[in-house]
Short mmCIF file of C-alpha atoms in Angstrom, two decimals:
data_model
loop_
_atom_site.label_atom_id
_atom_site.label_comp_id
_atom_site.label_asym_id
_atom_site.label_seq_id
_atom_site.Cartn_x
_atom_site.Cartn_y
_atom_site.Cartn_z
CA GLU A 8 78.15 54.92 84.94
CA SER A 9 79.90 51.79 86.17
CA GLU A 10 77.27 51.31 88.87
CA SER A 11 74.56 51.84 86.30
CA ARG A 12 76.01 49.14 84.05
CA GLY A 13 76.39 46.84 87.04
CA PHE A 14 72.81 47.43 88.08
CA GLY A 15 71.63 46.83 84.54
CA THR A 16 73.58 43.54 84.37
CA LEU A 17 72.12 42.42 87.68
CA SER A 18 68.61 43.27 86.52
CA SER A 19 69.09 41.28 83.32
CA LYS A 20 70.31 38.26 85.27
CA ALA A 21 67.38 38.50 87.67
CA LEU A 22 64.95 38.81 84.77
CA LEU A 23 66.53 35.81 83.05
CA LEU A 24 66.37 33.75 86.23
CA LYS A 25 62.75 34.71 86.75
CA THR A 26 61.91 33.74 83.17
CA VAL A 27 63.60 30.36 83.55
CA LEU A 28 61.70 29.68 86.79
CA VAL A 29 58.40 30.61 85.17
CA LEU A 30 59.12 28.29 82.24
CA LEU A 31 60.02 25.45 84.57
CA VAL A 32 56.82 25.92 86.55
CA LEU A 33 54.74 26.04 83.39
CA SER A 34 56.53 22.97 82.10
CA GLY A 35 55.78 21.13 85.33
CA VAL A 36 52.11 22.01 85.16
CA LYS A 37 51.91 20.80 81.57
CA THR A 38 53.61 17.52 82.47
CA ALA A 39 51.29 16.91 85.40
CA ARG A 40 48.25 17.47 83.23
CA ALA A 41 49.63 15.25 80.49
CA THR A 42 49.92 12.30 82.88
CA ASP A 43 46.36 12.82 84.15
CA LEU A 44 44.68 10.90 81.34
CA LEU A 45 41.32 10.09 82.90
CA PRO A 46 38.88 13.00 82.53
CA THR A 47 37.41 14.84 85.51
CA GLN A 48 33.94 14.16 84.11
CA PHE A 49 32.20 12.04 81.50
CA GLY A 50 28.46 11.91 81.02
CA ALA A 51 26.85 12.45 84.43
CA TRP A 52 29.85 11.04 86.30
CA SER A 53 32.25 13.40 88.12
CA ALA A 54 35.63 12.46 89.61
CA ARG A 55 35.86 12.52 93.39
CA ASP A 56 39.45 11.45 93.94
CA SER A 57 42.47 10.45 91.89
CA LYS A 58 45.66 8.44 92.43
CA ARG A 59 48.68 7.70 90.27
CA PHE A 60 51.12 4.81 90.52
CA PRO A 61 54.34 4.85 88.47
CA ALA A 62 55.65 1.78 86.64
CA GLY A 63 56.67 -0.97 89.05
CA THR A 64 54.27 0.12 91.80
CA THR A 65 50.93 -0.55 90.11
CA VAL A 66 48.18 -1.64 92.45
CA THR A 67 47.76 -5.22 91.27
CA ARG A 68 49.03 -8.64 92.22
CA GLU A 69 49.93 -9.07 88.54
CA ARG A 70 52.40 -6.20 88.44
CA THR A 71 55.13 -8.44 87.02
CA ILE A 72 52.87 -9.39 84.10
CA LEU A 73 52.07 -5.73 83.46
CA ALA A 74 55.79 -4.93 83.47
CA GLU A 75 56.40 -7.72 80.95
CA TYR A 76 53.85 -6.14 78.62
CA GLY A 77 55.50 -2.73 79.02
CA ALA A 78 53.24 -0.90 81.48
CA THR A 79 54.53 2.59 82.29
CA GLY A 80 52.09 3.59 85.03
CA THR A 81 48.59 3.33 86.43
CA GLU A 82 45.98 5.94 87.29
CA GLN A 83 42.84 5.48 89.35
CA LYS A 84 39.78 7.68 89.71
CA THR A 85 36.58 7.25 91.68
CA TYR A 86 33.54 8.80 90.00
CA GLY A 87 30.24 9.67 91.62
CA ARG A 88 26.68 10.28 90.46
CA ALA A 89 23.51 10.54 92.52
CA GLY A 90 24.73 8.36 95.35
CA GLN A 91 26.46 5.85 93.04
CA THR A 92 30.20 5.29 92.72
CA LEU A 93 32.32 4.00 89.90
CA ALA A 94 35.99 2.91 90.13
CA VAL A 95 38.08 3.37 86.98
CA THR A 96 41.67 2.13 86.64
CA LEU A 97 43.72 3.12 83.61
CA THR A 98 47.07 1.49 82.82
CA GLN A 99 49.29 3.06 80.20
CA PHE A 100 51.70 0.98 78.09
CA LYS A 101 54.70 1.80 75.93
CA ASP A 102 52.77 0.84 72.79
CA PRO A 103 49.42 -0.63 71.66
CA SER A 104 50.95 -4.12 71.31
CA GLY A 105 51.64 -4.31 75.04
CA ALA A 106 48.21 -2.97 75.92
CA PHE A 107 46.57 -5.48 73.56
CA GLY A 108 48.49 -8.35 75.13
CA ALA A 109 47.52 -7.28 78.65
CA PHE A 110 43.88 -7.02 77.56
CA THR A 111 43.88 -10.60 76.26
CA TYR A 112 45.61 -11.77 79.44
CA PHE A 113 43.25 -10.07 81.93
CA ARG A 114 39.88 -10.26 80.13
CA GLY A 115 39.02 -13.68 81.57
CA PRO A 116 38.31 -17.07 79.98
CA ARG A 117 34.67 -16.46 79.04
CA PRO A 118 34.40 -12.76 78.16
CA ALA A 119 31.18 -11.20 76.89
CA PRO A 120 31.46 -8.20 74.53
CA ALA A 121 30.84 -4.92 76.33
CA GLY A 122 30.09 -2.92 73.19
CA ILE A 123 32.94 -0.43 73.64
CA GLY A 124 34.90 -0.65 70.41
CA ASP A 125 36.38 -3.84 69.01
CA HIS A 126 38.23 -4.82 72.18
CA SER A 127 36.06 -4.88 75.29
CA ALA A 128 34.92 -7.55 77.74
CA ALA A 129 32.30 -7.64 80.47
CA GLU A 130 31.93 -9.90 83.47
CA GLY A 131 29.32 -8.96 86.06
CA SER A 132 30.10 -5.45 87.32
CA ARG A 133 33.60 -5.47 85.78
CA ILE A 134 34.29 -4.08 82.31
CA LEU A 135 37.64 -4.09 80.56
CA PHE A 136 38.29 -2.21 77.34
CA LEU A 137 41.16 -1.04 75.19
CA VAL A 138 41.92 2.34 73.62
CA GLY A 139 45.27 2.34 71.79
CA ASN A 140 48.01 1.91 74.40
CA LEU A 141 45.56 2.41 77.29
CA LEU A 142 43.87 -0.44 79.18
CA ILE A 143 40.83 0.63 81.22
CA GLU A 144 39.09 -1.39 83.93
CA VAL A 145 35.72 -0.20 85.26
CA ARG A 146 34.08 -1.65 88.36
CA GLY A 147 30.68 -0.86 89.83
CA LEU A 148 28.33 -0.92 86.84
CA PRO A 149 26.25 -3.67 85.26
CA ALA A 150 27.65 -5.15 82.06
CA GLU A 151 24.92 -3.56 79.93
CA VAL A 152 26.07 -0.01 80.78
CA ARG A 153 25.73 2.52 77.95
CA GLU A 154 27.67 5.37 79.53
CA LEU A 155 31.24 4.27 78.89
CA PRO A 156 31.60 5.10 75.16
CA PRO A 157 32.00 8.85 76.00
CA LEU A 158 34.87 7.92 78.33
CA ALA A 159 36.49 5.84 75.59
CA GLU A 160 36.06 8.69 73.11
CA SER A 161 37.80 11.17 75.42
CA LEU A 162 40.74 8.77 75.81
CA ARG A 163 41.13 8.28 72.05
CA ARG A 164 42.37 11.86 71.83
CA VAL A 165 45.40 11.11 74.02
CA ALA A 166 46.08 7.44 73.22
CA ASP A 167 48.74 5.99 70.93
CA ARG A 168 46.55 4.53 68.21
CA ARG A 169 49.06 2.67 66.10
CA PRO A 170 47.77 -0.72 64.84
CA PHE A 171 47.35 -3.65 67.20
CA PRO A 172 49.26 -6.89 66.51
CA GLN A 173 47.58 -9.23 64.04
CA LEU A 174 49.10 -12.58 64.99
CA HIS A 175 45.72 -13.85 66.23
CA ASN A 176 44.46 -13.70 62.64
CA ARG A 177 46.72 -16.67 61.87
CA LEU A 178 44.90 -18.94 64.33
CA PRO A 179 42.70 -21.67 62.82
CA GLU A 180 39.02 -20.93 63.40
CA LYS A 181 37.66 -24.48 63.58
CA GLY A 182 37.54 -25.76 67.16
CA LEU A 183 38.84 -22.54 68.71
CA GLU A 184 37.69 -22.04 72.31
CA SER A 185 36.40 -18.47 72.25
CA GLY A 186 38.22 -16.25 74.75
CA SER A 187 41.17 -18.61 75.15
CA GLU A 188 43.38 -16.61 72.78
CA CYS A 189 46.19 -14.62 74.39
CA TYR A 190 48.92 -12.49 72.83
CA LEU A 191 52.28 -13.03 74.54
CA LEU A 192 55.39 -10.87 74.80
CA GLY A 193 57.27 -12.61 77.60
CA PRO A 194 57.90 -15.89 79.44
CA MET A 195 55.86 -15.11 82.57
CA ALA A 196 52.60 -14.73 80.66
CA LEU A 197 53.49 -17.78 78.56
CA GLY A 198 53.92 -19.87 81.71
CA ARG A 199 50.26 -19.39 82.60
CA PHE A 200 49.14 -21.19 79.43
CA VAL A 201 52.02 -23.51 78.51
CA SER A 202 53.91 -25.22 81.34
CA LEU A 203 56.90 -26.59 79.47
CA GLY A 204 59.69 -24.86 81.35
CA ALA A 205 60.74 -21.70 83.11
CA GLY A 206 62.49 -18.84 81.43
CA ASP A 207 62.49 -17.59 77.86
CA TRP A 208 62.63 -20.91 76.01
CA ILE A 209 60.87 -19.64 72.86
CA GLY A 210 63.07 -16.56 72.34
CA PHE A 211 61.19 -13.40 73.29
CA GLU A 212 64.55 -11.71 73.83
CA MET A 213 65.27 -12.36 70.14
CA GLY A 214 62.21 -10.38 69.06
CA ALA A 215 59.63 -13.18 69.08
CA GLU A 216 55.94 -12.59 69.65
CA ALA A 217 53.42 -15.36 70.28
CA GLU A 218 49.74 -16.24 70.34
CA VAL A 219 48.32 -19.13 72.34
CA ALA A 220 44.83 -20.65 72.18
CA GLU A 221 42.87 -23.70 73.28
CA TYR A 222 41.12 -26.03 70.82
CA ARG A 223 38.41 -28.61 71.31
CA ARG A 224 36.39 -30.79 68.96
CA ALA A 225 34.31 -33.67 70.30
CA SER A 226 36.85 -35.80 72.19
CA ASP A 227 39.85 -33.97 70.70
CA HIS A 228 41.63 -31.17 72.52
CA ALA A 229 44.97 -29.36 72.32
CA THR A 230 46.88 -26.15 73.05
CA LEU A 231 48.25 -24.32 70.01
CA LEU A 232 51.13 -21.87 70.26
CA ILE A 233 52.07 -19.74 67.25
CA ILE A 234 55.41 -17.92 67.39
CA GLU A 235 56.56 -15.32 64.90
CA TYR A 236 60.27 -14.50 64.67
CA PRO A 237 61.98 -11.55 62.96
CA THR A 238 63.57 -13.82 60.31
CA PRO A 239 63.19 -17.39 58.97
CA GLN A 240 66.74 -18.17 60.08
CA ILE A 241 65.96 -17.37 63.72
CA ALA A 242 62.85 -19.57 63.51
CA HIS A 243 64.90 -22.40 61.97
CA ASN A 244 67.56 -22.21 64.70
CA LYS A 245 64.99 -21.97 67.49
CA LEU A 246 63.10 -25.05 66.26
CA ALA A 247 66.38 -26.99 66.23
CA GLU A 248 67.05 -25.84 69.78
CA ILE A 249 63.56 -26.75 70.99
CA SER A 250 63.95 -30.18 69.37
CA ARG A 251 66.94 -30.83 71.65
CA TRP A 252 64.91 -29.97 74.75
CA PHE A 253 61.63 -31.74 73.94
CA ARG A 254 60.37 -34.76 72.02
CA VAL A 255 59.28 -33.05 68.79
CA ASN A 256 57.28 -34.87 66.10
CA PRO A 257 58.39 -38.34 67.25
CA LYS A 258 57.43 -41.59 65.64
CA GLU A 259 54.63 -43.35 67.50
CA GLY A 260 55.81 -44.84 70.79
CA VAL A 261 59.42 -43.67 70.43
CA GLY A 262 61.29 -41.65 73.05
CA LYS A 263 60.57 -40.15 76.44
CA GLY A 264 59.92 -36.67 77.80
CA VAL A 265 57.55 -33.83 76.97
CA LEU A 266 55.86 -34.34 73.62
CA LEU A 267 55.49 -31.48 71.15
CA TYR A 268 54.24 -31.31 67.58
CA ALA A 269 55.81 -28.61 65.46
CA LYS A 270 55.72 -27.09 62.00
CA ARG A 271 57.70 -24.17 60.61
CA ASN A 272 56.93 -22.06 57.58
CA GLY A 273 59.35 -19.19 57.02
CA SER A 274 59.54 -17.06 60.18
CA LEU A 275 56.41 -18.65 61.67
CA LEU A 276 56.59 -21.61 64.05
CA GLY A 277 53.58 -23.60 65.23
CA LEU A 278 53.73 -25.78 68.35
CA VAL A 279 51.02 -28.06 69.71
CA THR A 280 51.10 -29.45 73.23
CA GLU A 281 48.71 -31.54 75.37
CA SER A 282 47.07 -32.85 72.22
CA SER A 283 44.66 -35.77 72.42
CA SER A 284 46.26 -37.29 69.32
CA ALA A 285 49.03 -36.81 66.80
CA ALA A 286 46.44 -36.56 64.03
CA TYR A 287 44.60 -33.68 65.71
CA ALA A 288 47.88 -31.86 66.40
CA GLN A 289 48.88 -32.15 62.74
CA GLU A 290 45.45 -30.95 61.64
CA LEU A 291 45.86 -27.79 63.73
CA LEU A 292 49.39 -27.16 62.47
CA ASP A 293 48.27 -27.52 58.86
CA ALA A 294 45.36 -25.11 59.45
CA ILE A 295 47.58 -22.22 60.61
CA ARG A 296 47.33 -19.32 58.19
CA TYR A 297 50.93 -19.11 57.02
CA GLU A 298 50.30 -17.01 53.91
CA VAL A 299 50.83 -13.27 54.01
CA LYS A 300 49.26 -10.95 51.46
CA VAL A 301 49.97 -7.22 51.32
CA THR A 302 48.19 -4.81 48.96
CA TRP A 303 49.70 -1.42 48.11
CA SER A 304 47.56 1.48 46.95
CA GLU A 305 49.78 2.07 43.89
CA ARG A 306 49.66 -1.49 42.61
CA LYS A 307 48.67 -4.94 43.82
CA THR A 308 51.46 -7.15 45.12
CA LYS A 309 51.43 -10.66 46.52
CA LEU A 310 54.17 -11.47 49.02
CA GLU A 311 54.87 -15.12 49.72
CA GLU A 312 56.47 -16.49 52.88
CA PRO A 313 59.97 -17.93 52.36
CA SER A 314 60.23 -21.67 51.79
CA ILE A 315 60.15 -23.90 54.83
CA THR A 316 63.66 -25.07 53.88
CA GLU A 317 65.16 -21.55 54.08
#
């Protein structure tokens, strides 16, 4: 009887161990499939090979920029069809905001719409498009390709489709150089567009997000940087700090050093650099869309930004 109980106990332990191993194996298979976001086939294109690169080892010379935007990994697939090949690179980000920023950074200065959703750009045989928190680069097809929407549709099922940032909607429209807009989440990307100093001088570590764009009108030109902070107080303190580092809104011909024009309204701070004139800089700052309106389904409500003095 004792041996029988012992044998029964051993069998139960073996069965439990076997069950745990099976669950672990199944869990591993599920995880592997979950990370394989690119489909094995779309349209007439079939995948021939696939590679994955975890965060920090992405196959790009801009890996530090991708890390700043929150990239978590990259996947590559080569597709084939009737003697043709197509290279597709997918980079996944922590959230849609990071993916959106990387899209604006990598799309190029003169992008042409590729017709794949609201956020796509074409340049020769290279197409870049955005699906939620996924950034997809396709190489090997002409810009007028019509076969990529099915690929985008398949990725929508697995993408994080929370809203994209809307800071670009605050940019003035008049004089805007199309394609120059870039959404920024860190100092390295900022340094490509605004060379005023190394490091995080605008306060990304404090929760800031920024949008930069180029403006031109006849002989006038300038770079506009819009920064949004979590609170008006942080924006107020940061403007005071920046005013100690740079020559901000000086009187004509007074002072030395880098010249900046600035205007704050609530938690929003506008900065203009490399402006052709003080008048043009002020015109851009005044044209920033500072007002915020939010409409609820239950009732209509108008929310005003806090006073510039707060």
